[in-house]
Amino acid sequence: MNEITLMEKIISLAKRRGFIFPGSEIYGGLAGTYDYGPFGVALKNNLKDLWWRMFVDEHDDMYGVDATILMNPKVWETSGHISGFTDPLIECEKCKHRFRADHVQTKPKKDEEGNILKGEEVWVCEHCGAKNDTKDPQQFNMMFKTHAGASEDASTVYLRPETAAGIFMNYKNIIDSIHPKFPFGIAQIGKAFRNEIAPRDFIFRLREFEQMEVEYFIKPDEWEQTFEKWRAVMHQYARAIGIQKNDLHELEVPPDDRAHYSQRTIDFEFDYPFGRKELWGLAYRTDFDLSAHEKESGVELKQLDEATKEKFTPHVIEPSLGVDRTVLATLLSAYRQDEVGGDARIYLALPSVIAPIKAMVSPLLKNKPELVAKAKEVRKELQKVHPAIAWDDNGNIGKRYRRQDEIGTPYCITIDFDTLGEKPELKDTVTLRHRDTGEQERLTTQEVATRIRESLS
Ligand code: ATP
C-alpha cells in the first residue's frame, strides 16, 4: 500500500468512525491538538489500562500516583527544564515560518556558476520554498507558561512537559506512607504539554498529549539488570497491543543526543508511514533528579542501605511511553484491507484486549419482537463477561458487520429464527462471526461467552 495514502486512510477512518477529531475544528482547529471521540477514548483507555496492568499491577513493587499538572516552578528550575528544555529554532527569512533546526535538510551552498561554496550551507523552507542561509539556531523553550493567582504579578507557573517530575515530587510521600522496600517504582499516567515548534503527523507530535511513565528506584549497581527488565516489559507490551516485531526497532541514543539527565537511553522506534521515528523511550536517569531536588529543597531524599548501613541516593530507570503515539502505532498496525464475498472492506485487526467494543449483538430483523427480546437476553448474558458489548439493529446485517470491522470489533453475534427453535436442533444457538476471516460458526451463548472471555485473557 502506498505509505502516504495509508496515513490519509487512518486519519479519515479515525474521523469517520468517531476515534479522533481535530481539536476545536469549527474554528479552524488549533495546531497540535486532537480530540478523542467515543471509540478513540475507549481504545485509549484500554491501552492505558493494559499498561497499568503490565507495568504496575503485575509487579509487587510498583505504586501509582496522580500528581498535578501545575507544580512549584522550582521543580523545573531544579530539573533543568527552565534552562535546558529547548529545541533549536530557525525562521524562514521570506515567509517567517518557524522550523526545528534539526528537522530541516541542509545542502551545500553554490555560487552563481554552480560551484560549491566550502563551509556554507542553505536550507529550503518547506512552506514557501525560499532558500535560506544556514545560521546558528535560536534556543526555544518548549514549556507553556501561565500564571497562578489573580493579581497581575501572580507567579509564573508551567504546564508540566513530562509526568516524571510529579513522580519525583511524590517519592518521599510514598516512602513515608507506604514504606516500600528497595527497589521499587512509582507509575503515573497523565497529560504533558510541550510547545512544539512544528506539531505534525496527526497525533504523533502534539502540543498536548499523554504519557505513561515509571520511575524505578534502585541502588546504583542494579541499573543494568533493571534496565533490561523494563526493556523486556516494553517489548511484551508492544506485542500485546498488536505492534509487529519488525515494525519496532531499538535505537541506542548516542551520548550527545541524550537528554541532559540520561546516562543511557534506548529509543523504541516505530516504522510510521512518514519514517522511522520514536515511539517510546527507556532511560537511565542516574541519581540526577533526586540529588538535584535534595540539594535545592534541603529535604533529605537519601536512603539507608540496610545491608551496609550506609546512605545512598537512589538511581532511576525510566520507561516512558506516549499514549497518543501508542494509539497511532496501534491503529497503523491494525489497519487491513481485503475482500469479503467479492466486496472490498476495511477492518482493524485490534487485539480484543484493546478493541473499543469486544463484541456486537444483533437481532437478524429489528421488527420481530421475539428476535429482539432474545438478542437483548444474549447481550445481557455476554455483558457479564465484559460491559463493552454493543447493540446494532440498523440496516442490513452486512452493513452492521462492516461498521464493526472498521472499529475493530472482534466478534459479531446474530440472533435468528433458528435461535428461537425454527430448526429444533439449533435452538438457543447463535451465529458468531469472526472479524478477521469473516467466518461464521454456530455456538451456544455460553460457548460465545467463553470465546470472549478467552480473547480477553
Ligand atoms: P521527540 O524526540 O520525538 O521530540 P522526545 O525524545 O522529546 O520525543 P521524550 O521526552 O522521551 O520524547 O518523551 C517520552 C515519550 O513521550 C516519547 O517517547 C513519546 O511517546 C511521547 N511524546 C513526546 N513528545 C511528544 C509530542 N509532542 N506529542 C506526542 N507524544 C510525545
Coordinates of C-alpha atoms and ligand atoms in Angstrom, one line a residue:
M1 CA 0.0 0.0 0.0
N2 CA 1.2 3.5 -0.8
E3 CA 2.5 4.7 2.5
I4 CA 1.3 8.3 2.3
T5 CA -2.2 7.0 1.4
L6 CA -2.1 4.7 4.5
M7 CA -1.7 7.8 6.8
E8 CA -4.5 9.6 5.0
K9 CA -6.7 6.5 5.3
I10 CA -6.0 6.2 9.0
I11 CA -6.8 9.9 9.6
S12 CA -10.0 9.5 7.6
L13 CA -11.1 6.3 9.3
A14 CA -10.3 7.9 12.7
K15 CA -12.7 10.8 11.9
R16 CA -15.4 8.9 10.1
R17 CA -15.8 6.3 12.7
G18 CA -15.5 8.5 15.8
F19 CA -12.0 7.8 17.0
I20 CA -10.1 11.1 16.7
F21 CA -11.1 14.6 15.6
P22 CA -9.1 17.8 15.0
G23 CA -9.3 20.0 18.1
S24 CA -11.8 23.0 18.0
E25 CA -12.5 22.2 14.4
I26 CA -15.4 24.5 13.7
Y27 CA -13.0 27.4 14.4
G28 CA -10.4 26.1 12.0
G29 CA -8.6 23.9 14.6
L30 CA -5.7 24.6 16.9
A31 CA -2.3 23.2 15.7
G32 CA -1.1 20.3 17.8
T33 CA -4.4 19.4 19.4
Y34 CA -6.7 16.5 18.7
D35 CA -9.8 15.3 20.5
Y36 CA -10.8 11.7 21.0
G37 CA -14.3 10.5 20.2
P38 CA -16.2 7.5 21.6
F39 CA -14.2 4.7 20.1
G40 CA -10.9 6.7 20.4
V41 CA -11.4 7.2 24.1
A42 CA -12.3 3.6 24.6
L43 CA -9.2 2.5 22.7
K44 CA -7.0 4.9 24.6
N45 CA -8.5 3.8 28.0
N46 CA -7.9 0.2 27.1
L47 CA -4.2 0.9 26.1
K48 CA -3.8 2.8 29.4
D49 CA -5.5 0.0 31.4
L50 CA -3.3 -2.7 29.9
W51 CA -0.2 -0.6 30.5
W52 CA -1.2 -0.2 34.2
R53 CA -1.8 -4.0 34.4
M54 CA 1.6 -4.8 32.8
F55 CA 3.7 -2.1 34.4
V56 CA 2.0 -1.7 37.8
D57 CA -0.5 -4.5 38.8
E58 CA 1.7 -7.4 37.7
H59 CA 4.6 -6.2 40.0
D60 CA 4.5 -6.3 43.7
D61 CA 6.9 -3.3 44.0
M62 CA 5.0 -0.7 41.9
Y63 CA 2.9 2.1 43.3
G64 CA 0.7 4.6 41.4
V65 CA 0.3 8.3 41.8
D66 CA -1.7 11.0 40.1
A67 CA 0.1 14.3 40.6
T68 CA -0.9 17.8 39.5
I69 CA 0.0 19.4 36.1
L70 CA 0.9 22.7 37.8
M71 CA 3.8 22.5 40.2
N72 CA 6.0 24.8 42.1
P73 CA 8.3 26.4 39.4
K74 CA 11.4 25.4 41.5
V75 CA 10.7 21.8 40.3
W76 CA 11.5 22.9 36.7
E77 CA 14.4 25.1 37.7
T78 CA 16.0 22.1 39.5
S79 CA 15.2 19.5 36.9
G80 CA 17.0 21.7 34.3
H81 CA 13.9 22.3 32.2
I82 CA 13.8 26.1 32.5
S83 CA 17.4 26.4 31.2
G84 CA 17.6 23.3 29.0
F85 CA 14.3 22.1 27.7
T86 CA 14.7 23.8 24.4
D87 CA 14.5 23.0 20.8
P88 CA 16.7 24.7 18.2
L89 CA 14.5 27.1 16.2
I90 CA 15.1 28.7 12.7
E91 CA 12.9 31.1 10.8
C92 CA 12.4 31.4 7.1
E93 CA 13.5 34.9 6.1
K94 CA 10.8 35.2 3.4
C95 CA 7.6 33.8 4.9
K96 CA 8.6 33.9 8.6
H97 CA 7.5 30.3 9.2
R98 CA 9.5 28.6 12.0
F99 CA 11.0 25.2 12.0
R100 CA 13.0 22.9 14.2
A101 CA 16.6 23.3 13.0
D102 CA 17.3 19.6 13.4
H103 CA 14.2 18.8 11.2
V104 CA 15.3 20.7 8.1
Q105 CA 17.6 19.3 5.4
T106 CA 20.6 21.4 4.7
K107 CA 22.6 21.3 1.4
P108 CA 25.8 22.9 0.3
K109 CA 25.5 26.5 -0.9
K110 CA 26.6 27.1 -4.5
D111 CA 27.7 30.3 -6.3
E112 CA 26.1 31.6 -9.5
E113 CA 28.2 29.3 -11.6
G114 CA 27.1 26.3 -9.6
N115 CA 30.3 25.8 -7.7
I116 CA 30.0 24.5 -4.2
L117 CA 31.0 27.2 -1.6
K118 CA 33.0 25.4 1.1
G119 CA 31.7 25.5 4.6
E120 CA 28.4 27.3 3.6
E121 CA 25.0 25.7 3.6
V122 CA 21.4 26.5 2.7
W123 CA 18.0 25.1 3.7
V124 CA 14.8 25.2 1.8
C125 CA 11.6 26.4 3.5
E126 CA 9.0 23.6 3.5
H127 CA 6.3 26.3 3.5
C128 CA 7.2 28.7 0.7
G129 CA 10.2 27.1 -1.0
A130 CA 12.6 30.0 -0.3
K131 CA 16.3 29.2 0.1
N132 CA 17.8 30.4 3.4
D133 CA 21.4 30.6 4.5
T134 CA 22.0 28.3 7.5
K135 CA 22.7 30.3 10.6
D136 CA 23.0 29.3 14.3
P137 CA 19.6 28.4 15.6
Q138 CA 17.9 30.3 18.4
Q139 CA 17.1 28.1 21.5
F140 CA 13.3 28.0 22.1
N141 CA 12.0 26.8 25.5
M142 CA 9.1 24.4 24.9
M143 CA 7.3 24.8 28.3
F144 CA 3.9 26.5 28.3
K145 CA 3.8 29.3 30.8
T146 CA 0.8 30.5 32.7
H147 CA 0.0 32.4 35.9
A148 CA -1.2 31.1 39.3
G149 CA -3.3 33.6 41.2
A150 CA -5.4 36.6 40.4
S151 CA -3.0 39.5 40.7
E152 CA -1.1 41.0 37.7
D153 CA 2.2 39.9 39.2
A154 CA 1.0 36.4 40.1
S155 CA 3.7 33.9 39.9
T156 CA 4.6 32.2 36.7
V157 CA 3.9 28.5 36.6
Y158 CA 4.4 26.0 33.9
L159 CA 2.3 23.2 32.4
R160 CA 4.3 20.1 33.0
P161 CA 6.3 19.0 29.9
E162 CA 6.6 15.4 31.3
T163 CA 4.9 13.5 34.0
A164 CA 8.1 12.3 35.6
A165 CA 8.6 15.4 37.8
G166 CA 5.3 14.6 39.6
I167 CA 6.6 11.2 40.5
F168 CA 9.8 12.7 41.9
M169 CA 7.7 15.1 43.9
N170 CA 5.9 12.2 45.5
Y171 CA 8.9 9.9 46.1
K172 CA 9.2 11.0 49.7
N173 CA 5.4 10.7 50.2
I174 CA 5.4 7.1 49.0
I175 CA 8.4 6.2 51.3
D176 CA 6.8 7.9 54.3
S177 CA 3.2 6.5 53.7
I178 CA 3.8 3.1 52.1
H179 CA 7.3 2.2 53.4
P180 CA 8.2 0.2 50.4
K181 CA 11.4 -1.9 50.3
F182 CA 14.0 -1.1 47.7
P183 CA 14.0 -1.5 44.8
F184 CA 10.5 -0.1 44.0
G185 CA 8.9 2.0 41.4
I186 CA 6.2 4.7 41.0
A187 CA 4.0 5.0 38.0
Q188 CA 1.8 7.7 36.6
I189 CA -0.4 8.3 33.6
G190 CA -1.2 11.9 32.7
K191 CA -1.2 14.9 30.5
A192 CA 2.0 16.6 29.4
F193 CA 2.4 19.8 27.4
R194 CA 5.1 20.9 25.0
N195 CA 5.0 24.0 22.8
E196 CA 6.4 22.1 19.9
I197 CA 7.7 24.4 17.1
A198 CA 6.2 22.3 14.4
P199 CA 3.4 19.9 15.6
R200 CA 2.8 17.4 12.8
D201 CA 1.9 14.0 11.6
F202 CA -1.6 13.7 13.1
I203 CA -1.3 12.6 16.7
F204 CA 2.5 11.9 16.5
R205 CA 3.7 15.4 17.5
L206 CA 1.2 17.2 19.7
R207 CA 1.3 20.2 22.0
E208 CA -1.0 18.5 24.5
F209 CA -0.5 14.8 24.9
E210 CA -0.5 12.0 27.5
Q211 CA 2.4 10.0 28.9
M212 CA 2.6 6.7 30.8
E213 CA 5.8 6.8 32.9
V214 CA 7.6 4.7 35.5
E215 CA 10.4 5.8 37.7
Y216 CA 12.0 2.8 39.2
F217 CA 14.3 3.5 42.2
I218 CA 17.4 1.3 42.6
K219 CA 20.8 1.0 44.1
P220 CA 23.4 2.3 41.6
D221 CA 24.9 -1.1 40.9
E222 CA 21.5 -2.5 39.9
W223 CA 21.0 -0.3 36.9
E224 CA 21.9 -2.6 34.1
Q225 CA 19.7 -5.5 35.2
T226 CA 16.8 -3.2 35.9
F227 CA 17.2 -1.5 32.5
E228 CA 17.0 -5.0 30.9
K229 CA 13.9 -5.9 33.0
W230 CA 11.9 -2.9 31.8
R231 CA 13.2 -3.2 28.3
A232 CA 11.6 -6.7 28.2
V233 CA 8.3 -5.4 29.7
M234 CA 8.2 -2.7 27.0
H235 CA 8.6 -5.4 24.3
Q236 CA 5.9 -7.5 25.9
Y237 CA 3.5 -4.6 25.9
A238 CA 4.2 -3.9 22.2
R239 CA 3.3 -7.5 21.3
A240 CA 0.2 -7.4 23.5
I241 CA -1.2 -4.3 21.7
G242 CA -0.5 -5.8 18.2
I243 CA 2.7 -4.0 17.2
Q244 CA 4.6 -6.3 14.8
K245 CA 8.1 -7.2 15.8
N246 CA 9.6 -6.0 12.5
D247 CA 8.0 -2.5 12.8
L248 CA 9.7 -1.8 16.2
H249 CA 13.4 -1.0 16.4
E250 CA 15.7 -0.1 19.2
L251 CA 18.0 2.9 18.8
E252 CA 20.9 3.2 21.2
V253 CA 20.9 7.0 21.6
P254 CA 24.5 8.4 21.3
P255 CA 25.7 10.4 24.3
D256 CA 25.4 13.8 22.5
D257 CA 21.8 13.2 21.6
R258 CA 20.7 12.1 25.1
A259 CA 18.6 14.2 27.4
H260 CA 20.7 16.1 30.0
Y261 CA 19.8 13.7 32.8
S262 CA 20.4 10.4 31.0
Q263 CA 23.4 8.1 31.1
R264 CA 21.9 5.6 28.7
T265 CA 18.8 5.9 26.5
I266 CA 17.2 3.5 24.1
D267 CA 14.5 4.9 21.8
F268 CA 11.9 2.4 20.7
E269 CA 11.3 3.5 17.2
F270 CA 8.3 2.6 15.0
D271 CA 8.0 2.4 11.2
Y272 CA 5.4 5.1 10.7
P273 CA 4.3 5.9 7.1
F274 CA 6.3 9.2 7.5
G275 CA 9.5 7.4 8.6
R276 CA 11.1 5.5 11.4
K277 CA 10.6 7.7 14.5
E278 CA 10.4 7.5 18.3
L279 CA 7.5 5.7 19.8
W280 CA 8.8 5.3 23.4
G281 CA 11.9 5.8 25.4
L282 CA 13.8 3.9 28.1
A283 CA 16.3 6.0 30.1
Y284 CA 18.8 5.5 32.9
R285 CA 18.4 8.9 34.7
T286 CA 21.1 8.1 37.3
D287 CA 20.5 10.0 40.6
F288 CA 20.2 13.3 38.7
D289 CA 16.7 14.2 39.8
L290 CA 16.7 13.1 43.5
S291 CA 20.2 14.6 44.0
A292 CA 19.2 17.9 42.5
H293 CA 15.9 18.1 44.3
E294 CA 17.6 17.2 47.6
K295 CA 20.2 19.9 47.1
E296 CA 17.6 22.6 46.1
S297 CA 14.9 21.7 48.6
G298 CA 17.1 20.9 51.5
V299 CA 15.0 17.8 52.2
E300 CA 16.9 14.6 52.5
L301 CA 16.0 12.1 49.9
K302 CA 18.8 9.6 50.6
Q303 CA 18.0 6.1 51.8
L304 CA 19.7 3.8 54.2
D305 CA 21.1 0.6 52.7
E306 CA 20.1 -2.0 55.3
A307 CA 22.9 -4.3 54.3
T308 CA 25.8 -1.8 54.5
K309 CA 24.1 0.7 56.9
E310 CA 25.3 3.4 54.6
K311 CA 23.1 6.1 53.0
F312 CA 22.8 6.3 49.2
T313 CA 20.8 8.4 46.7
P314 CA 18.6 6.0 44.6
H315 CA 19.2 5.9 40.9
V316 CA 16.4 5.7 38.4
I317 CA 15.3 3.7 35.4
E318 CA 12.5 5.3 33.4
P319 CA 10.4 3.6 30.8
S320 CA 8.4 6.5 29.2
L321 CA 5.6 5.8 26.8
G322 CA 3.5 8.4 24.9
V323 CA -0.2 7.4 24.9
D324 CA -1.0 9.2 21.6
R325 CA 1.9 7.7 19.7
T326 CA 0.9 4.3 21.0
V327 CA -2.7 4.9 19.7
L328 CA -1.2 5.9 16.3
A329 CA 1.1 2.9 16.1
T330 CA -1.8 0.6 17.2
L331 CA -4.1 1.9 14.5
L332 CA -1.4 1.7 11.8
S333 CA -0.5 -1.9 12.9
A334 CA -4.2 -3.0 12.9
Y335 CA -5.3 -1.4 9.6
R336 CA -6.2 -4.0 6.9
Q337 CA -7.9 -4.0 3.6
D338 CA -9.3 -7.2 1.9
E339 CA -12.3 -8.6 0.1
V340 CA -15.2 -10.5 1.7
G341 CA -17.7 -12.1 -0.6
G342 CA -16.4 -10.1 -3.6
D343 CA -16.7 -6.7 -1.7
A344 CA -13.7 -4.6 -0.6
R345 CA -13.7 -4.0 3.1
I346 CA -11.5 -2.3 5.7
Y347 CA -11.0 -3.7 9.2
L348 CA -8.9 -3.1 12.2
A349 CA -7.3 -6.3 13.5
L350 CA -7.1 -4.9 17.0
P351 CA -6.3 -7.5 19.8
S352 CA -9.6 -8.0 21.8
V353 CA -8.0 -6.6 25.0
I354 CA -7.7 -3.1 23.4
A355 CA -10.6 -3.2 21.0
P356 CA -13.1 -0.4 21.9
I357 CA -16.0 -2.9 21.6
K358 CA -15.5 -6.6 22.5
A359 CA -18.5 -8.0 20.6
M360 CA -21.7 -6.7 18.9
V361 CA -25.1 -8.4 19.3
S362 CA -27.7 -8.0 16.7
P363 CA -31.2 -9.4 16.0
L364 CA -31.5 -10.5 12.4
L365 CA -34.6 -8.4 11.9
K366 CA -35.4 -5.4 14.1
N367 CA -39.2 -5.6 13.6
K368 CA -39.6 -9.0 15.1
P369 CA -40.1 -8.5 18.9
E370 CA -39.3 -12.2 19.7
L371 CA -35.8 -11.9 18.0
V372 CA -35.1 -8.5 19.7
A373 CA -36.1 -9.9 23.1
K374 CA -33.8 -12.9 22.6
A375 CA -30.9 -10.8 21.4
K376 CA -31.3 -8.5 24.4
E377 CA -31.1 -11.5 26.6
V378 CA -28.0 -12.8 24.9
R379 CA -26.4 -9.3 25.1
K380 CA -27.1 -9.2 28.9
E381 CA -25.5 -12.6 29.3
L382 CA -22.4 -11.6 27.4
Q383 CA -22.1 -8.3 29.3
K384 CA -21.4 -10.4 32.4
V385 CA -18.1 -11.2 30.7
H386 CA -17.4 -7.6 29.6
P387 CA -19.6 -4.5 29.6
A388 CA -18.4 -3.3 26.1
I389 CA -20.8 -5.4 24.1
A390 CA -22.5 -3.2 21.5
W391 CA -26.0 -3.4 20.1
D392 CA -26.7 -2.8 16.5
D393 CA -30.0 -3.3 14.6
N394 CA -29.6 -0.7 12.0
G395 CA -29.6 -1.5 8.2
N396 CA -28.9 -5.0 6.8
I397 CA -26.6 -7.4 8.6
G398 CA -23.8 -7.0 6.1
K399 CA -23.6 -3.2 6.8
R400 CA -23.6 -3.9 10.6
Y401 CA -20.7 -6.2 10.2
R402 CA -18.8 -3.6 8.1
R403 CA -19.3 -0.9 10.7
Q404 CA -17.9 -3.2 13.4
D405 CA -15.0 -4.3 11.2
E406 CA -13.9 -0.7 10.8
I407 CA -13.8 -0.1 14.6
G408 CA -12.1 -3.4 15.2
T409 CA -14.8 -5.4 17.0
P410 CA -13.5 -9.0 17.1
Y411 CA -16.9 -10.7 17.2
C412 CA -20.4 -10.2 15.9
I413 CA -23.3 -12.3 17.2
T414 CA -26.5 -12.6 15.3
I415 CA -29.8 -14.0 16.7
D416 CA -32.1 -15.5 14.1
F417 CA -35.2 -17.7 13.9
D418 CA -33.1 -20.8 14.4
T419 CA -32.1 -19.4 17.8
L420 CA -35.8 -19.4 18.6
G421 CA -36.1 -23.0 17.6
E422 CA -37.3 -22.9 14.0
K423 CA -34.8 -25.7 13.4
P424 CA -35.1 -27.5 16.8
E425 CA -31.5 -28.9 16.7
L426 CA -30.2 -25.2 16.6
K427 CA -32.4 -23.8 19.3
D428 CA -30.6 -21.5 21.6
T429 CA -27.5 -21.3 19.4
V430 CA -26.4 -18.0 17.8
T431 CA -24.1 -17.1 14.8
L432 CA -20.7 -16.0 15.8
R433 CA -18.9 -14.1 13.1
H434 CA -15.1 -13.6 13.2
R435 CA -13.8 -10.1 12.2
D436 CA -10.5 -11.2 10.6
T437 CA -11.8 -14.0 8.4
G438 CA -15.5 -13.3 8.1
E439 CA -16.1 -16.9 9.0
Q440 CA -19.2 -17.8 10.9
E441 CA -20.0 -20.6 13.3
R442 CA -23.0 -21.8 15.3
L443 CA -22.5 -21.8 19.1
T444 CA -24.5 -21.6 22.3
T445 CA -24.5 -18.3 24.2
Q446 CA -22.3 -19.9 26.9
E447 CA -19.8 -21.0 24.3
V448 CA -19.7 -17.5 22.9
A449 CA -19.2 -16.1 26.4
T450 CA -16.2 -18.4 26.8
R451 CA -14.7 -17.3 23.5
I452 CA -15.0 -13.6 24.5
R453 CA -13.5 -14.4 27.9
E454 CA -10.6 -16.2 26.4
S455 CA -9.9 -13.5 23.9
L456 CA -9.5 -11.0 26.7
S457 CA -7.1 -13.0 28.9
Ligands
ATP1 P1 10.9 13.6 20.2 O1 12.4 13.4 20.0 O2 10.1 12.8 19.2 O3 10.5 15.0 20.3 P2 11.3 13.1 22.9 O4 12.6 12.3 22.9 O5 11.5 14.5 23.3 O6 10.5 12.9 21.6 P3 10.6 12.1 25.5 O7 10.9 13.4 26.2 O8 11.4 10.9 25.6 O9 10.3 12.4 23.9 O10 9.1 11.8 25.9 C1 8.7 10.4 26.2 C2 7.6 10.0 25.3 O11 6.5 11.0 25.2 C3 8.0 9.9 23.8 O12 8.6 8.6 23.6 C4 6.7 10.0 23.1 O13 6.0 8.8 23.1 C5 5.9 11.0 23.9 N1 6.0 12.3 23.3 C6 7.0 13.2 23.5 N2 6.7 14.4 22.9 C7 5.5 14.2 22.3 C8 4.7 15.0 21.5 N3 5.0 16.3 21.2 N4 3.5 14.5 21.1 C9 3.1 13.3 21.4 N5 3.9 12.5 22.1 C10 5.0 12.9 22.6

